[in-house]
């Protein structure tokens, strides 16, 4: 297994491999870039088929965090950690404590948080041995209310702000009467639907589970759509808030929306599809820019900050998207490529 020659290596500053025989921990921590500040990125526990697969994942995700932090104007770099194993059967408190010691060995250069397979309780065990665990508590919500620590409200608010800015840019109108199709009514999607409803948008929603669908119909007047039909709705905006890769060769020709703005990570099945969207005059809000509200929340909860500063920071997502759109228009480039270029300028690659 190569490292420096690895296709995802991307000039990582540090990649460390950990093994703790007593607890069975096998983990990799990757720090991609710390030019803007210590590397932040969640810890994922996954039953990887091989250590090569784990390495691939951690390198790809760690690099992504550098771009996300730079575009969110955070004094943070990008990193990530993965634990190899099935979180349902192989996780133990001793393993989480061992992971805390691994994180601490970076002496603040890497800060971890929640990701798939890792819960807040797991982070609290890590915290016994490390100062550098984020997302274990929250003092306030962006709207001044109480917070249970879940970053989804901040993510949803950021997507709402970004969607509104995208509609203003592309359609030159506010949200009243704008038709939005939301794919996935989970933690972020449902909250986004509520924000949009409060500004007069007309909603078309889908999910593979019924939990929130009826509520959206009765409380928000949303029209329920079959999951396979969500792409072809006659709407202004498509908001992917479920899983990644929903924008692909099969779905792009179905889209009638002229704006794509949603919370899901890795929305484009392939980077080159950003160009395909631009060709069709569909304005794409780069996913890692518009869904950064959660990471902005985590940053503020760790700093000596407050709800007003957090909210103002989340609202900068709209400003950043406009900067991307202006430049994409002026340079005749796809918005995802422009976002990457701006991020690289900010963290000093170019
Ligand atoms: P979630 O699991 O609460 O919600 C996702 C919803 O999508 C679920 O209700 C699920 O049933 C539904 N879904 C899955 N496949 C579907 C399909 N094919 N068609 C229709 N619906 C489908 O997750 P979430 O926290 O709301 O996050 C949504 C997306 O946003 C994810 O891609 C996540 O990675 C991304 N994201 C979330 C946050 C956050 O703060 N929660 C931050 C950044 C990015």
CSV table of C-alpha atoms and ligand atoms in Angstrom, one decimal:
chain,number,residue,atom,x,y,z
A,1,UNK,CA,0.0,0.0,0.0
A,2,UNK,CA,1.7,3.2,-1.1
A,3,UNK,CA,1.3,6.5,0.7
A,4,UNK,CA,3.2,9.3,-1.0
A,5,UNK,CA,2.2,7.9,-4.4
A,6,UNK,CA,-1.4,7.3,-3.3
A,7,UNK,CA,-3.9,8.9,-5.7
A,8,UNK,CA,-5.6,10.7,-2.7
A,9,UNK,CA,-2.4,11.7,-1.0
A,10,UNK,CA,-2.7,15.4,-2.0
A,11,UNK,CA,0.3,16.7,0.0
A,12,UNK,CA,-1.1,15.7,3.4
A,13,UNK,CA,1.0,17.2,6.1
A,14,UNK,CA,0.7,14.2,8.4
A,15,UNK,CA,-0.8,10.7,8.4
A,16,UNK,CA,-0.5,8.6,11.5
A,17,UNK,CA,-1.5,5.0,12.0
A,18,UNK,CA,-2.5,3.8,15.5
A,19,UNK,CA,-2.9,0.4,17.0
A,20,UNK,CA,-3.8,-0.4,20.6
A,21,UNK,CA,-3.7,-4.0,21.4
A,22,UNK,CA,-5.5,-3.9,24.7
A,23,UNK,CA,-8.7,-2.3,23.2
A,24,UNK,CA,-8.3,-3.6,19.6
A,25,UNK,CA,-8.2,0.0,18.3
A,26,UNK,CA,-6.9,0.4,14.7
A,27,UNK,CA,-7.1,3.9,13.5
A,28,UNK,CA,-5.7,6.4,11.0
A,29,UNK,CA,-5.6,10.1,11.6
A,30,UNK,CA,-4.9,12.4,8.6
A,31,UNK,CA,-4.0,16.0,8.8
A,32,UNK,CA,-4.3,17.5,5.3
A,33,UNK,CA,-3.4,21.2,5.8
A,34,UNK,CA,-3.0,23.5,8.8
A,35,UNK,CA,-2.1,26.8,7.1
A,36,UNK,CA,-5.2,28.5,8.4
A,37,UNK,CA,-5.3,26.8,11.8
A,38,UNK,CA,-5.5,23.4,13.5
A,39,UNK,CA,-7.1,20.6,11.5
A,40,UNK,CA,-10.8,19.9,12.3
A,41,UNK,CA,-12.6,16.8,11.1
A,42,UNK,CA,-14.8,14.1,12.5
A,43,UNK,CA,-14.0,10.6,13.5
A,44,UNK,CA,-15.7,7.9,11.5
A,45,UNK,CA,-15.9,4.2,12.6
A,46,UNK,CA,-16.7,1.9,9.7
A,47,UNK,CA,-16.3,-1.8,8.9
A,48,UNK,CA,-13.8,-1.1,6.1
A,49,UNK,CA,-13.1,-4.2,4.0
A,50,UNK,CA,-9.4,-3.4,4.1
A,51,UNK,CA,-6.9,-0.9,5.6
A,52,UNK,CA,-6.4,0.4,2.0
A,53,UNK,CA,-10.1,1.3,1.9
A,54,UNK,CA,-9.8,3.1,5.3
A,55,UNK,CA,-6.7,5.0,4.1
A,56,UNK,CA,-8.5,6.1,0.9
A,57,UNK,CA,-11.5,7.3,2.9
A,58,UNK,CA,-9.5,9.3,5.5
A,59,UNK,CA,-7.3,11.0,2.9
A,60,UNK,CA,-10.3,12.0,0.8
A,61,UNK,CA,-12.4,13.3,3.7
A,62,UNK,CA,-9.5,15.1,5.4
A,63,UNK,CA,-8.7,17.1,2.2
A,64,UNK,CA,-12.4,17.9,1.8
A,65,UNK,CA,-12.3,19.5,5.3
A,66,UNK,CA,-9.5,21.8,4.4
A,67,UNK,CA,-11.6,23.2,1.5
A,68,UNK,CA,-14.8,23.4,3.6
A,69,UNK,CA,-13.1,25.3,6.5
A,70,UNK,CA,-11.4,27.7,4.1
A,71,UNK,CA,-14.7,28.5,2.3
A,72,UNK,CA,-16.5,28.9,5.7
A,73,UNK,CA,-13.9,31.5,6.7
A,74,UNK,CA,-12.8,29.5,9.7
A,75,UNK,CA,-9.3,29.7,11.2
A,76,UNK,CA,-9.1,25.9,10.8
A,77,UNK,CA,-7.4,23.4,8.6
A,78,UNK,CA,-8.6,20.0,7.5
A,79,UNK,CA,-8.2,16.6,9.0
A,80,UNK,CA,-10.1,13.4,9.6
A,81,UNK,CA,-9.8,10.2,11.5
A,82,UNK,CA,-11.2,6.7,10.9
A,83,UNK,CA,-11.4,3.7,13.2
A,84,UNK,CA,-11.4,0.3,11.4
A,85,UNK,CA,-14.2,-1.9,12.8
A,86,UNK,CA,-17.9,-2.4,13.1
A,87,UNK,CA,-19.3,0.2,15.4
A,88,UNK,CA,-22.2,-2.0,16.4
A,89,UNK,CA,-20.1,-5.0,17.5
A,90,UNK,CA,-16.5,-3.9,17.9
A,91,UNK,CA,-16.7,-0.6,19.7
A,92,UNK,CA,-15.9,-0.4,23.4
A,93,UNK,CA,-15.4,2.3,26.0
A,94,UNK,CA,-11.7,1.3,26.3
A,95,UNK,CA,-11.4,1.7,22.5
A,96,UNK,CA,-12.9,5.2,22.6
A,97,UNK,CA,-10.6,6.2,25.5
A,98,UNK,CA,-7.6,4.9,23.5
A,99,UNK,CA,-8.8,7.0,20.5
A,100,UNK,CA,-8.8,10.0,22.8
A,101,UNK,CA,-5.2,9.4,23.6
A,102,UNK,CA,-4.4,9.2,19.9
A,103,UNK,CA,-6.1,12.5,19.2
A,104,UNK,CA,-4.2,14.1,22.1
A,105,UNK,CA,-0.9,13.0,20.7
A,106,UNK,CA,-1.4,15.7,18.0
A,107,UNK,CA,-1.2,18.3,20.8
A,108,UNK,CA,-4.0,20.4,19.4
A,109,UNK,CA,-3.0,20.2,15.7
A,110,UNK,CA,-6.0,17.9,15.1
A,111,UNK,CA,-9.4,18.3,16.6
A,112,UNK,CA,-12.0,15.6,16.2
A,113,UNK,CA,-15.8,15.5,16.2
A,114,UNK,CA,-18.8,13.2,15.4
A,115,UNK,CA,-19.1,11.3,12.2
A,116,UNK,CA,-20.8,8.1,11.1
A,117,UNK,CA,-20.5,5.3,13.7
A,118,UNK,CA,-19.4,7.7,16.5
A,119,UNK,CA,-21.8,9.3,19.0
A,120,UNK,CA,-21.6,12.2,21.4
A,121,UNK,CA,-21.2,9.5,24.2
A,122,UNK,CA,-18.2,8.1,22.4
A,123,UNK,CA,-16.7,11.6,22.1
A,124,UNK,CA,-17.2,12.1,25.9
A,125,UNK,CA,-15.1,9.0,26.5
A,126,UNK,CA,-12.4,10.4,24.2
A,127,UNK,CA,-12.6,13.7,26.1
A,128,UNK,CA,-11.3,11.9,29.2
A,129,UNK,CA,-7.9,12.0,27.5
A,130,UNK,CA,-8.0,14.9,25.2
A,131,UNK,CA,-8.7,18.6,25.1
A,132,UNK,CA,-9.3,18.4,21.4
A,133,UNK,CA,-12.7,16.9,21.1
A,134,UNK,CA,-15.4,19.1,19.6
A,135,UNK,CA,-19.2,18.8,19.6
A,136,UNK,CA,-19.7,17.3,23.0
A,137,UNK,CA,-21.7,20.3,24.3
A,138,UNK,CA,-23.3,23.5,23.0
A,139,UNK,CA,-24.1,26.6,24.9
A,140,UNK,CA,-26.5,28.2,22.5
A,141,UNK,CA,-28.3,27.9,19.2
A,142,UNK,CA,-27.8,30.3,16.3
A,143,UNK,CA,-31.3,31.7,17.0
A,144,UNK,CA,-30.5,32.5,20.6
A,145,UNK,CA,-32.4,29.4,21.9
A,146,UNK,CA,-31.0,26.4,23.7
A,147,UNK,CA,-29.1,23.8,21.9
A,148,UNK,CA,-28.7,20.0,22.5
A,149,UNK,CA,-25.4,20.1,20.6
A,150,UNK,CA,-26.9,18.8,17.3
A,151,UNK,CA,-25.4,21.0,14.5
A,152,UNK,CA,-28.3,20.3,12.1
A,153,UNK,CA,-30.3,23.5,13.0
A,154,UNK,CA,-27.2,25.6,12.0
A,155,UNK,CA,-26.7,23.5,8.9
A,156,UNK,CA,-30.3,23.9,7.9
A,157,UNK,CA,-30.2,27.7,8.5
A,158,UNK,CA,-27.0,27.9,6.3
A,159,UNK,CA,-28.6,26.0,3.5
A,160,UNK,CA,-31.7,28.2,3.7
A,161,UNK,CA,-29.5,31.4,3.6
A,162,UNK,CA,-27.5,29.9,0.7
A,163,UNK,CA,-30.6,28.8,-1.2
A,164,UNK,CA,-32.1,32.2,-0.9
A,165,UNK,CA,-28.9,33.9,-2.2
A,166,UNK,CA,-28.9,31.4,-5.1
A,167,UNK,CA,-32.5,32.1,-6.1
A,168,UNK,CA,-31.8,35.9,-5.9
A,169,UNK,CA,-28.8,35.4,-8.2
A,170,UNK,CA,-30.3,33.1,-10.7
A,171,UNK,CA,-34.0,34.1,-10.7
A,172,UNK,CA,-33.7,37.6,-9.3
A,173,UNK,CA,-36.6,37.1,-6.9
A,174,UNK,CA,-37.3,36.4,-3.2
A,175,UNK,CA,-38.7,33.1,-2.0
A,176,UNK,CA,-42.4,33.9,-2.1
A,177,UNK,CA,-44.0,31.5,-4.5
A,178,UNK,CA,-40.7,29.8,-5.4
A,179,UNK,CA,-41.2,26.1,-5.9
A,180,UNK,CA,-38.6,23.9,-4.1
A,181,UNK,CA,-38.3,20.1,-4.3
A,182,UNK,CA,-36.6,18.7,-1.2
A,183,UNK,CA,-35.1,15.2,-1.3
A,184,UNK,CA,-34.8,13.8,2.2
A,185,UNK,CA,-36.7,15.2,5.2
A,186,UNK,CA,-34.3,14.3,7.9
A,187,UNK,CA,-32.6,16.5,10.5
A,188,UNK,CA,-31.6,19.1,8.0
A,189,UNK,CA,-34.2,18.7,5.3
A,190,UNK,CA,-37.2,19.1,7.6
A,191,UNK,CA,-35.8,22.2,9.2
A,192,UNK,CA,-35.0,23.7,5.8
A,193,UNK,CA,-38.6,23.0,4.7
A,194,UNK,CA,-39.8,25.0,7.8
A,195,UNK,CA,-37.6,28.0,6.9
A,196,UNK,CA,-38.7,28.0,3.3
A,197,UNK,CA,-42.4,27.7,4.3
A,198,UNK,CA,-42.0,30.7,6.6
A,199,UNK,CA,-40.9,32.8,3.6
A,200,UNK,CA,-43.7,31.6,1.3
A,201,UNK,CA,-42.0,29.0,-0.8
A,202,UNK,CA,-44.1,26.1,-2.2
A,203,UNK,CA,-42.7,22.7,-1.2
A,204,UNK,CA,-42.5,19.3,-2.9
A,205,UNK,CA,-41.0,16.7,-0.6
A,206,UNK,CA,-39.9,13.1,-0.6
A,207,UNK,CA,-38.3,10.6,1.8
A,208,UNK,CA,-37.9,6.8,1.8
A,209,UNK,CA,-39.4,6.8,5.4
A,210,UNK,CA,-42.8,8.3,6.1
A,211,UNK,CA,-41.9,9.8,9.5
A,212,UNK,CA,-41.8,13.5,8.5
A,213,UNK,CA,-43.8,13.4,5.3
A,214,UNK,CA,-47.3,13.7,6.8
A,215,UNK,CA,-46.1,16.4,9.2
A,216,UNK,CA,-44.7,18.4,6.2
A,217,UNK,CA,-48.0,18.0,4.4
A,218,UNK,CA,-50.2,19.2,7.3
A,219,UNK,CA,-47.9,21.8,8.9
A,220,UNK,CA,-46.2,23.2,5.8
A,221,UNK,CA,-48.7,22.4,3.1
A,222,UNK,CA,-46.0,20.4,1.2
A,223,UNK,CA,-46.9,18.1,-1.6
A,224,UNK,CA,-45.6,14.6,-1.1
A,225,UNK,CA,-43.8,13.1,-4.1
A,226,UNK,CA,-42.6,9.6,-4.8
A,227,UNK,CA,-38.7,9.3,-4.3
A,228,UNK,CA,-38.2,8.4,-7.9
A,229,UNK,CA,-40.2,11.4,-9.1
A,230,UNK,CA,-38.5,14.1,-7.1
A,231,UNK,CA,-35.9,15.0,-9.8
A,232,UNK,CA,-38.5,15.7,-12.5
A,233,UNK,CA,-40.8,18.0,-10.5
A,234,UNK,CA,-41.6,21.3,-12.3
A,235,UNK,CA,-39.8,23.4,-9.7
A,236,UNK,CA,-37.4,26.3,-9.5
A,237,UNK,CA,-35.0,24.7,-7.0
A,238,UNK,CA,-33.9,21.1,-6.3
A,239,UNK,CA,-32.6,20.7,-2.7
A,240,UNK,CA,-30.7,17.4,-2.2
A,241,UNK,CA,-30.8,16.7,1.5
A,242,UNK,CA,-30.4,12.9,1.6
A,243,UNK,CA,-27.4,11.0,0.4
A,244,UNK,CA,-24.5,11.8,-1.9
A,245,UNK,CA,-24.2,11.4,-5.7
A,246,UNK,CA,-27.8,12.3,-6.4
A,247,UNK,CA,-26.7,14.6,-9.2
A,248,UNK,CA,-25.5,12.1,-11.8
A,249,UNK,CA,-25.8,11.2,-15.5
A,250,UNK,CA,-29.2,9.7,-15.0
A,251,UNK,CA,-30.8,12.5,-12.9
A,252,UNK,CA,-29.4,15.6,-14.6
A,253,UNK,CA,-31.5,15.2,-17.8
A,254,UNK,CA,-34.6,14.9,-15.6
A,255,UNK,CA,-34.1,18.2,-13.8
A,256,UNK,CA,-36.4,21.1,-14.5
A,257,UNK,CA,-35.0,23.3,-11.7
A,258,UNK,CA,-32.6,26.1,-12.5
A,259,UNK,CA,-31.0,26.1,-9.1
A,260,UNK,CA,-29.5,23.2,-7.1
A,261,UNK,CA,-29.0,24.1,-3.4
A,262,UNK,CA,-29.1,21.5,-0.7
A,263,UNK,CA,-27.4,20.0,2.4
A,264,UNK,CA,-26.1,16.6,1.2
A,265,UNK,CA,-22.4,16.0,1.0
A,266,UNK,CA,-20.8,15.0,-2.3
A,267,UNK,CA,-23.9,15.8,-4.4
A,268,UNK,CA,-22.1,15.5,-7.7
A,269,UNK,CA,-21.4,11.9,-8.6
A,270,UNK,CA,-18.4,13.2,-10.5
A,271,UNK,CA,-16.7,16.6,-10.4
A,272,UNK,CA,-17.0,17.1,-14.2
A,273,UNK,CA,-20.8,17.1,-13.8
A,274,UNK,CA,-20.5,20.7,-12.5
A,275,UNK,CA,-19.7,21.7,-16.1
A,276,UNK,CA,-22.7,19.8,-17.4
A,277,UNK,CA,-24.9,21.7,-15.0
A,278,UNK,CA,-23.4,25.0,-16.1
A,279,UNK,CA,-24.0,24.1,-19.7
A,280,UNK,CA,-27.7,23.6,-18.9
A,281,UNK,CA,-27.7,27.0,-17.1
A,282,UNK,CA,-28.5,25.3,-13.8
A,283,UNK,CA,-26.9,27.2,-10.9
A,284,UNK,CA,-25.2,24.7,-8.6
A,285,UNK,CA,-24.4,25.8,-5.0
A,286,UNK,CA,-21.3,23.8,-4.2
A,287,UNK,CA,-22.2,21.4,-1.4
A,288,UNK,CA,-19.4,22.0,1.0
A,289,UNK,CA,-19.9,25.7,0.9
A,290,UNK,CA,-23.7,25.7,1.4
A,291,UNK,CA,-23.7,23.0,4.1
A,292,UNK,CA,-21.0,24.5,6.3
A,293,UNK,CA,-23.4,25.8,9.0
A,294,UNK,CA,-22.7,22.8,11.2
A,295,UNK,CA,-18.9,23.2,11.2
A,296,UNK,CA,-19.3,26.9,11.8
A,297,UNK,CA,-21.5,26.0,14.8
A,298,UNK,CA,-18.9,23.6,16.2
A,299,UNK,CA,-16.2,26.3,15.8
A,300,UNK,CA,-18.2,29.0,17.6
A,301,UNK,CA,-19.1,26.6,20.4
A,302,UNK,CA,-15.4,26.0,21.0
A,303,UNK,CA,-14.5,29.6,20.9
A,304,UNK,CA,-15.5,32.4,23.4
A,305,UNK,CA,-18.4,33.3,21.1
A,306,UNK,CA,-22.1,33.8,21.2
A,307,UNK,CA,-25.3,33.2,19.2
A,308,UNK,CA,-25.2,36.6,17.5
A,309,UNK,CA,-21.7,36.0,16.1
A,310,UNK,CA,-22.6,32.4,15.1
A,311,UNK,CA,-25.7,33.6,13.2
A,312,UNK,CA,-23.8,36.3,11.4
A,313,UNK,CA,-21.1,33.9,10.5
A,314,UNK,CA,-23.6,31.4,9.1
A,315,UNK,CA,-25.2,34.2,7.0
A,316,UNK,CA,-21.8,34.8,5.4
A,317,UNK,CA,-22.5,31.6,3.4
A,318,UNK,CA,-24.8,33.7,1.2
A,319,UNK,CA,-22.0,36.2,0.6
A,320,UNK,CA,-19.5,33.5,-0.3
A,321,UNK,CA,-21.9,31.9,-2.7
A,322,UNK,CA,-22.4,35.2,-4.5
A,323,UNK,CA,-18.6,35.6,-4.8
A,324,UNK,CA,-18.4,32.1,-6.4
A,325,UNK,CA,-21.3,32.9,-8.8
A,326,UNK,CA,-19.9,36.2,-9.9
A,327,UNK,CA,-16.5,34.7,-10.6
A,328,UNK,CA,-18.0,31.6,-12.3
A,329,UNK,CA,-19.9,34.0,-14.6
A,330,UNK,CA,-17.0,36.2,-15.3
A,331,UNK,CA,-14.6,33.3,-16.0
A,332,UNK,CA,-17.2,31.1,-17.7
A,333,UNK,CA,-16.4,28.2,-15.3
A,334,UNK,CA,-18.4,25.7,-13.3
A,335,UNK,CA,-19.2,26.8,-9.7
A,336,UNK,CA,-17.7,23.8,-8.1
A,337,UNK,CA,-14.4,24.4,-9.9
A,338,UNK,CA,-14.5,28.1,-8.8
A,339,UNK,CA,-15.2,27.1,-5.2
A,340,UNK,CA,-12.2,24.8,-5.2
A,341,UNK,CA,-10.0,27.5,-6.7
A,342,UNK,CA,-11.0,30.1,-4.1
A,343,UNK,CA,-10.5,27.6,-1.3
A,344,UNK,CA,-7.0,26.8,-2.6
A,345,UNK,CA,-6.1,30.6,-2.7
A,346,UNK,CA,-7.3,30.9,0.8
A,347,UNK,CA,-5.4,28.0,2.3
A,348,UNK,CA,-2.4,28.9,0.3
A,349,UNK,CA,-2.1,26.2,-2.3
A,350,UNK,CA,-1.9,28.8,-5.0
B,1,LIG,P1,-30.7,12.4,8.1
B,1,LIG,O1,-30.2,11.0,8.1
B,1,LIG,O2,-31.3,12.9,9.3
B,1,LIG,O3,-31.7,12.7,6.9
B,1,LIG,C1,-31.6,12.2,5.6
B,1,LIG,C2,-33.0,11.8,5.1
B,1,LIG,O4,-32.9,11.4,3.8
B,1,LIG,C3,-33.6,10.6,5.9
B,1,LIG,O5,-34.8,11.0,6.4
B,1,LIG,C4,-33.6,9.5,4.9
B,1,LIG,O6,-34.7,8.6,5.1
B,1,LIG,C5,-33.7,10.3,3.6
B,1,LIG,N1,-33.3,9.5,2.4
B,1,LIG,C6,-32.3,8.7,2.3
B,1,LIG,N2,-32.2,8.2,1.0
B,1,LIG,C7,-33.3,8.8,0.3
B,1,LIG,C8,-33.7,8.7,-1.0
B,1,LIG,N3,-33.1,8.0,-1.9
B,1,LIG,N4,-34.8,9.5,-1.4
B,1,LIG,C9,-35.4,10.3,-0.5
B,1,LIG,N5,-35.0,10.4,0.8
B,1,LIG,C10,-33.9,9.6,1.2
B,1,LIG,O7,-29.4,13.3,7.7
B,1,LIG,P2,-29.2,14.8,7.9
B,1,LIG,O8,-28.4,15.1,9.1
B,1,LIG,O9,-30.5,15.5,7.7
B,1,LIG,O10,-28.2,15.2,6.7
B,1,LIG,C11,-28.7,15.2,5.4
B,1,LIG,C12,-27.5,15.3,4.4
B,1,LIG,O11,-26.8,16.5,4.7
B,1,LIG,C13,-26.5,14.2,4.5
B,1,LIG,O12,-25.9,14.0,3.2
B,1,LIG,C14,-25.4,14.7,5.4
B,1,LIG,O13,-24.1,14.2,5.2
B,1,LIG,C15,-25.4,16.2,5.0
B,1,LIG,N6,-24.9,17.1,6.0
B,1,LIG,C16,-25.5,17.1,7.3
B,1,LIG,C17,-25.1,18.0,8.2
B,1,LIG,C18,-25.7,18.0,9.6
B,1,LIG,O14,-25.4,19.0,10.4
B,1,LIG,N7,-26.6,17.1,10.0
B,1,LIG,C19,-24.0,18.8,8.0
B,1,LIG,C20,-23.4,18.8,6.7
B,1,LIG,C21,-23.9,17.9,5.7
